[in-house]
C-alpha cells in the first residue's frame, strides 16, 4: 500500500545559461546582507565563475568574505573554520559555489553557525538543528542533487568517519543551475556524477512498498534519461541540452519526489560512505563498484526481490522479460548495469578502486546501520550481509 507522505521542497530552482548572474539579486531577495562565498579547490577560479559572482554581489550592494579549499569528501575541519569565520564576520548568508562537496560544507557551516555546541553533534549524534543562516548555491556538477536535497555529508578526519545530516534546513533558499558551467568537467567527473544520480533513484526504486506505480514510472524516466545522456556527455562535453537533462535528472533524483509514498533503502550508500570516508575515493565510483554485487546478494537472499529487479532490468535496461524465470531477467539486468558503468570508464570492482581486501571486515562493521543492526528496507542487511557484498564486489567481473 502507498505510504502516507508529506512533501517539502522550498528551494527556488533557476536553470538558465546565465543563471549565475542572479546570485546577488537572489541573496538580496532572501534577506542576506553580509555573505560568505564558499568554494572548492580552484575550478571556479579557473573558469572565471568566482569573479562573476563577486561582481554580481558587489552590484547588488552586498559585502562578502571568502573561504575556499573545500576538498572532495568535504572535511569537518574546514566547516569549523567556516563557522568561526561566520561568527567573527557577522555573516548572515552563505553562498556555495561548486560541486556537491562545496554545497555540503556550506550547509554544515550555515547550520553550525546557529548552533551553540559542536556542529558534529548534529551529524549522527541524534541532535536536531533548529535554524541556519541564509543559504544559496551555484552548483557546477550534476551528481549529488545537493542543490535541493535535505542532506549534507561530511568527513571527520579526527574521528575517521563520514556521516550525513538529514534536515529540511539543508534545503537551500535558491539554487542557480547553468548547464554551461559543466563544460569544464572531466569525463571521470561526469561518469561519477551519472553513477550517483542513478544511485539516488535506485535507492528509492528498490522498495518493498507496493502500489506505487507513478513513482516507479518517474524513477524509470530519470534512470533512462541518465543512461541515454551520459554517453553523449562523455563524447562531447559542450552540449547544452545534454548537460541540462543530466542536471535536471540530478535534482529530480534527490529532491525527494521519487521517494514519496514508498520506503527508501539507502544501504548501498551506507556501504559506499565507508569507502569514500576511509580512502577518499569518488562517491559515484564507489557506488558503481558496489551496485552489481549489492543487487546479486539481495537477489540470492530473498526470493521476493526477483520481481522488482527483473522489472528494473526490463523497463530500464531493456532486458527481455523471461516470464518463466524472472530471476534470469534480473541476473541479465545486473550484468547489463555493470557493463554500462564500465563503458563510462568507472571501476568494475573494489580492487580496481584501490580498497585493501584485508579492510573489508572492518568496513562492514563500521557501515551505518539502525539500532537493530540492520540497514535498508528492500531487503534489510546486517553486518554479515555487508561483508558478503564487499567480498562479492571486491573482485566482481
Ligand atoms: O574543488 P574544485 O576545484 O571545485 O573541483 C571539483 C572536485 O575536484 C571538481 N569540479 C566540480 N565542478 C567542476 C569541477 N571541475 C571542473 N569543472 C566543474 N564545473 O570536481 C571534483 C569533485 O567535486 P565534488 O563536489 O566532491 O563532487 P560531487 O558533486 O560528486 O560531491 C560528492 C560529495 O557529495 C556527497 C558525497 O558523499 C561526496 O562527499 N553526497 C552528498 C549528497 C547530498 N548532499 O545530498 C548526496 C550524495 O549521496 C552524496 O553522499
Ligand atoms: Zn549519492
XYZ file of C-alpha atoms and ligand atoms in Angstrom:
448
model
C 0.000 0.000 0.000
C 1.254 3.505 -0.796
C 2.600 5.041 2.430
C 1.326 8.357 3.786
C 3.687 11.159 2.778
C 4.430 14.829 3.200
C 6.493 16.802 0.702
C 8.540 19.959 1.334
C 10.758 21.352 -1.440
C 11.188 25.065 -0.735
C 14.251 25.694 -2.934
C 13.814 28.181 -5.789
C 15.459 26.409 -8.734
C 16.664 28.619 -11.566
C 18.170 26.938 -14.626
C 19.429 29.163 -17.413
C 22.586 29.749 -19.489
C 23.373 32.793 -17.331
C 21.892 31.738 -14.005
C 24.995 32.779 -12.011
C 24.354 36.446 -12.830
C 21.361 36.313 -10.485
C 23.343 35.439 -7.369
C 23.433 38.936 -5.862
C 19.759 39.644 -6.584
C 18.668 36.297 -5.152
C 20.590 36.853 -1.913
C 19.011 40.296 -1.518
C 15.577 38.819 -2.219
C 16.180 36.226 0.512
C 17.211 38.816 3.085
C 21.006 38.438 3.039
C 23.384 41.367 3.536
C 26.774 40.018 4.597
C 27.823 36.933 2.671
C 30.328 34.085 2.937
C 31.262 32.838 -0.542
C 32.357 29.210 -0.114
C 34.174 27.284 -2.855
C 36.494 24.343 -3.567
C 39.997 23.696 -4.823
C 40.084 26.171 -7.690
C 37.811 25.077 -10.561
C 35.583 28.137 -10.027
C 38.624 30.434 -10.103
C 39.948 28.900 -13.317
C 36.533 29.066 -15.030
C 36.021 32.720 -14.067
C 32.811 31.873 -12.181
C 34.062 33.250 -8.864
C 34.912 36.592 -10.446
C 31.404 36.796 -11.961
C 29.836 36.013 -8.604
C 31.907 38.682 -6.824
C 30.742 41.237 -9.388
C 27.106 40.197 -9.023
C 27.248 40.547 -5.223
C 29.018 43.913 -5.432
C 26.445 45.195 -7.948
C 23.695 44.203 -5.512
C 25.337 46.176 -2.686
C 26.364 43.097 -0.702
C 29.553 42.794 1.310
C 31.306 39.446 1.431
C 34.200 37.352 2.695
C 35.518 34.203 1.035
C 36.507 30.735 2.165
C 37.873 28.336 -0.456
C 39.627 24.997 -0.174
C 36.735 22.541 0.158
C 38.071 19.093 -0.774
C 36.037 16.331 -2.420
C 34.550 14.416 0.524
C 34.400 17.708 2.477
C 36.186 17.887 5.793
C 34.827 18.818 9.202
C 37.992 20.897 9.876
C 37.025 23.447 7.193
C 33.434 23.508 8.472
C 34.743 24.506 11.923
C 36.820 27.232 10.263
C 33.783 28.444 8.301
C 31.602 28.566 11.402
C 34.193 30.661 13.261
C 34.538 32.976 10.264
C 30.766 33.473 10.064
C 30.554 34.337 13.755
C 33.554 36.668 13.652
C 32.431 38.482 10.491
C 28.730 38.555 11.444
C 27.789 36.707 8.265
C 24.078 36.210 7.626
C 24.190 34.410 4.279
C 26.285 31.529 2.882
C 26.672 31.159 -0.893
C 28.126 27.833 -2.073
C 29.819 27.876 -5.493
C 30.954 24.460 -6.731
C 30.180 20.730 -6.630
C 28.274 18.718 -4.059
C 31.172 18.796 -1.594
C 31.164 22.602 -1.524
C 27.388 22.658 -1.100
C 27.505 20.136 1.747
C 30.253 22.069 3.513
C 28.229 25.295 3.108
C 25.132 23.619 4.533
C 27.084 22.450 7.590
C 28.533 25.935 8.092
C 25.148 27.660 7.724
C 23.590 25.324 10.282
C 26.641 25.077 12.552
C 26.923 28.879 12.835
C 23.498 28.924 14.509
C 24.232 26.041 16.907
C 25.757 26.750 20.305
C 27.650 23.469 20.652
C 29.956 21.381 18.438
C 28.359 21.147 14.965
C 29.374 17.455 14.772
C 26.659 16.747 17.414
C 24.205 17.210 14.539
C 25.877 14.575 12.332
C 24.721 11.251 13.675
C 24.607 12.045 17.378
C 20.834 12.458 17.344
C 20.601 16.223 17.920
C 18.232 18.098 15.618
C 19.257 21.520 14.282
C 16.774 24.342 14.788
C 17.933 27.108 12.455
C 20.527 28.176 9.936
C 21.916 31.239 8.204
C 20.575 32.065 4.737
C 21.813 29.565 2.152
C 22.044 29.754 -1.635
C 24.015 27.706 -4.158
C 25.516 27.773 -7.622
C 26.066 24.110 -8.467
C 28.686 23.140 -11.041
C 28.440 19.324 -11.138
C 25.328 17.216 -11.863
C 25.628 14.400 -9.328
C 24.554 14.728 -5.715
C 21.330 16.695 -6.074
C 22.604 18.681 -3.082
C 21.194 21.809 -4.763
C 17.751 20.817 -3.452
C 18.296 17.813 -1.156
C 17.753 17.712 2.600
C 21.171 16.201 3.133
C 24.777 17.172 3.884
C 27.607 14.618 4.113
C 30.877 15.483 5.898
C 34.107 13.569 6.547
C 35.604 13.934 10.005
C 39.313 13.077 9.756
C 39.863 13.179 13.513
C 37.164 10.586 14.119
C 37.920 8.781 10.825
C 34.238 8.751 9.886
C 31.962 10.158 7.159
C 28.401 10.893 8.167
C 25.322 12.719 6.917
C 22.781 15.083 8.402
C 19.256 14.959 7.042
C 17.169 18.009 7.802
C 14.900 20.297 5.829
C 17.230 23.100 6.955
C 19.696 21.661 4.426
C 17.396 22.641 1.581
C 18.816 25.887 0.126
C 16.709 29.031 -0.342
C 17.716 29.061 -4.002
C 19.969 27.156 -6.385
C 21.271 28.565 -9.645
C 21.926 25.959 -12.332
C 23.766 26.807 -15.523
C 24.463 23.681 -17.610
C 27.315 25.526 -19.369
C 29.252 25.543 -16.080
C 29.745 21.783 -16.531
C 31.731 22.177 -19.760
C 34.987 22.112 -17.769
C 34.251 18.740 -16.088
C 36.491 15.766 -16.883
C 34.959 12.548 -18.284
C 35.706 10.894 -14.934
C 33.717 13.531 -13.027
C 30.815 13.236 -15.494
C 30.753 9.441 -15.116
C 30.955 9.572 -11.308
C 28.143 12.119 -11.301
C 25.934 9.973 -13.529
C 26.503 6.962 -11.285
C 25.499 8.988 -8.218
C 22.327 10.267 -9.910
C 21.332 6.701 -10.817
C 22.021 5.520 -7.289
C 19.721 8.140 -5.779
C 16.926 6.810 -7.949
C 17.768 3.158 -7.278
C 17.805 3.735 -3.505
C 14.122 4.561 -3.972
C 13.205 2.226 -6.834
C 14.208 -0.895 -4.880
C 11.441 -0.787 -2.303
C 9.207 -3.282 -0.525
C 6.235 -0.881 -0.920
C 3.575 -1.941 -3.417
C 1.003 0.200 -5.227
C 3.470 2.957 -6.199
C 3.134 2.845 -9.983
C 3.547 6.585 -10.566
C 6.831 6.888 -8.658
C 8.063 3.684 -10.337
C 7.491 5.315 -13.721
C 9.067 8.628 -12.638
C 12.130 6.713 -11.399
C 12.369 4.800 -14.676
C 12.209 8.048 -16.678
C 15.137 9.549 -14.759
C 17.221 6.356 -14.981
C 16.636 6.019 -18.727
C 17.490 9.681 -19.263
C 20.822 9.309 -17.440
C 21.651 6.111 -19.356
C 20.846 7.868 -22.665
C 22.566 11.199 -21.967
C 25.787 10.097 -20.249
C 27.494 8.594 -23.327
C 26.617 11.781 -25.222
C 28.103 13.900 -22.416
C 31.265 11.791 -22.388
C 31.637 12.070 -26.174
C 31.187 15.845 -26.266
C 31.016 17.810 -23.022
C 29.808 21.060 -24.550
C 26.197 20.187 -25.428
C 23.762 22.386 -23.503
C 20.720 20.112 -23.691
C 22.655 17.014 -22.689
C 24.064 18.737 -19.600
C 20.705 20.361 -18.844
C 18.996 16.963 -18.853
C 21.700 15.475 -16.626
C 21.399 18.411 -14.216
C 17.626 18.223 -14.089
C 17.937 14.449 -13.524
C 20.298 15.008 -10.603
C 17.890 17.458 -8.991
C 14.785 15.317 -9.533
C 16.625 12.195 -8.340
C 17.315 13.563 -4.864
C 14.809 16.324 -4.158
C 12.532 13.758 -2.521
C 9.752 13.391 -5.096
C 10.817 9.911 -6.232
C 10.558 8.543 -2.697
C 7.094 9.857 -1.932
C 4.743 7.178 -0.610
C 7.377 4.428 -0.631
C 10.008 3.053 1.750
C 13.507 4.062 0.623
C 16.560 1.834 1.054
C 19.966 3.614 1.317
C 22.018 0.558 2.288
C 24.195 0.927 -0.848
C 25.013 4.481 0.259
C 25.892 3.220 3.750
C 28.297 0.739 2.122
C 29.796 3.427 -0.118
C 30.286 6.098 2.535
C 32.801 3.799 4.270
C 34.855 3.704 1.041
C 34.959 7.446 0.304
C 35.171 8.098 4.057
C 38.313 5.999 4.574
C 40.088 6.033 1.214
C 38.948 9.379 -0.240
C 37.600 7.660 -3.362
C 34.978 9.388 -5.528
C 31.451 8.710 -4.248
C 29.996 7.802 -7.673
C 32.892 5.460 -8.484
C 32.368 3.556 -5.238
C 28.653 3.197 -5.928
C 29.321 1.795 -9.413
C 31.734 -0.763 -7.947
C 29.143 -1.819 -5.350
C 25.742 -1.896 -7.056
C 26.077 -5.122 -9.126
C 27.220 -7.023 -6.007
C 24.515 -5.411 -3.864
C 21.801 -6.499 -6.313
C 23.271 -10.000 -6.700
C 23.406 -10.537 -2.929
C 19.842 -9.347 -2.452
C 18.559 -11.449 -5.336
C 20.080 -14.580 -3.774
C 18.949 -13.768 -0.241
C 15.268 -13.032 -0.753
C 13.040 -14.530 -3.481
C 10.635 -11.603 -3.313
C 13.270 -9.241 -4.708
C 13.436 -11.054 -8.083
C 10.229 -9.482 -9.412
C 11.323 -5.902 -8.805
C 14.891 -6.426 -10.028
C 13.521 -8.077 -13.184
C 11.066 -5.181 -13.652
C 14.038 -2.777 -13.411
C 16.004 -4.917 -15.868
C 13.203 -4.995 -18.404
C 11.840 -1.449 -18.154
C 15.086 0.454 -17.573
C 17.778 -1.699 -19.168
C 15.733 -3.274 -21.973
C 16.390 -6.906 -20.994
C 13.660 -9.156 -22.483
C 11.423 -10.496 -19.694
C 11.712 -14.230 -19.025
C 8.165 -14.938 -17.795
C 9.042 -18.484 -16.721
C 12.034 -17.356 -14.650
C 12.166 -13.645 -13.705
C 15.382 -14.376 -11.815
C 17.151 -14.888 -15.152
C 15.936 -11.463 -16.311
C 17.242 -9.964 -13.077
C 20.656 -11.614 -13.479
C 20.953 -10.396 -17.073
C 19.969 -6.892 -15.897
C 22.705 -6.865 -13.257
C 25.290 -7.802 -15.896
C 23.931 -5.072 -18.184
C 24.186 -2.458 -15.394
C 27.771 -3.481 -14.711
C 28.605 -3.135 -18.435
C 27.081 0.353 -18.515
C 29.276 1.530 -15.628
C 32.352 0.033 -17.272
C 31.537 1.657 -20.620
C 31.582 5.011 -18.787
C 35.105 4.299 -17.506
C 34.084 3.523 -13.916
C 35.758 0.767 -11.862
C 34.240 -2.702 -12.142
C 35.137 -3.703 -8.590
C 36.617 -2.632 -5.263
C 40.071 -3.943 -6.144
C 40.179 -1.557 -9.135
C 39.005 1.206 -6.813
C 42.036 0.525 -4.605
C 40.299 -0.817 -1.495
C 42.585 -3.149 0.554
C 40.967 -6.576 0.814
C 42.015 -7.064 4.435
C 39.983 -3.987 5.473
C 36.603 -5.388 4.360
C 35.552 -6.861 7.767
C 36.295 -3.542 9.489
C 34.283 -1.600 6.875
C 31.330 -3.994 7.204
C 31.362 -3.442 10.952
C 31.582 0.346 10.728
C 28.983 0.880 7.956
C 25.947 2.709 9.265
C 23.045 0.582 10.461
C 19.922 1.139 12.524
C 19.991 0.382 16.275
C 18.575 -3.096 15.444
C 21.783 -3.831 13.490
C 20.160 -3.708 10.051
C 20.201 -1.205 7.176
C 17.839 -0.822 4.228
C 14.210 -1.704 3.621
C 14.067 -3.586 0.300
C 15.989 -6.451 1.866
C 17.279 -5.487 5.341
C 21.016 -6.184 5.638
C 23.217 -6.775 8.685
C 26.991 -6.778 9.184
C 27.370 -10.290 7.710
C 25.428 -9.209 4.599
C 27.579 -6.090 4.283
C 30.730 -8.184 4.420
C 29.345 -10.622 1.835
C 28.557 -7.694 -0.504
C 32.011 -6.140 -0.050
C 33.591 -9.559 -0.766
C 31.482 -10.044 -3.883
C 32.220 -6.501 -5.055
C 35.941 -6.813 -4.389
C 36.686 -8.877 -7.499
C 33.377 -8.541 -9.393
C 33.850 -9.247 -13.124
O 37.264 21.551 -5.798
P 37.147 22.038 -7.194
O 38.384 22.668 -7.712
O 35.929 22.920 -7.390
O 36.975 20.742 -8.150
C 35.928 19.793 -8.011
C 36.387 18.496 -7.362
O 37.748 18.281 -7.540
C 35.560 19.334 -9.388
N 34.558 20.174 -10.048
C 33.310 20.483 -9.614
N 32.672 21.194 -10.566
C 33.537 21.350 -11.606
C 34.746 20.702 -11.271
N 35.811 20.669 -12.112
C 35.688 21.297 -13.307
N 34.541 21.923 -13.686
C 33.452 21.961 -12.871
N 32.312 22.523 -13.298
O 35.018 18.040 -9.220
C 35.651 17.392 -8.115
C 34.623 16.659 -7.314
O 33.745 17.581 -6.718
P 32.736 17.141 -5.564
O 31.975 18.344 -5.167
O 33.455 16.376 -4.497
O 31.794 16.068 -6.321
P 30.283 15.714 -6.101
O 29.396 16.798 -6.566
O 30.104 14.376 -6.689
O 30.100 15.620 -4.499
C 30.466 14.454 -3.802
C 30.170 14.603 -2.313
O 28.761 14.729 -2.060
C 28.326 13.722 -1.132
C 29.298 12.598 -1.389
O 29.328 11.665 -0.341
C 30.606 13.355 -1.552
O 31.135 13.705 -0.301
N 26.898 13.452 -1.316
C 26.039 14.438 -0.999
C 24.677 14.276 -1.080
C 23.737 15.354 -0.702
N 24.218 16.424 -0.114
O 22.518 15.247 -0.890
C 24.072 13.003 -1.521
C 25.037 12.051 -2.125
O 24.545 10.747 -1.955
C 26.443 12.124 -1.626
O 26.647 11.312 -0.486
Zn 24.924 9.602 -3.540
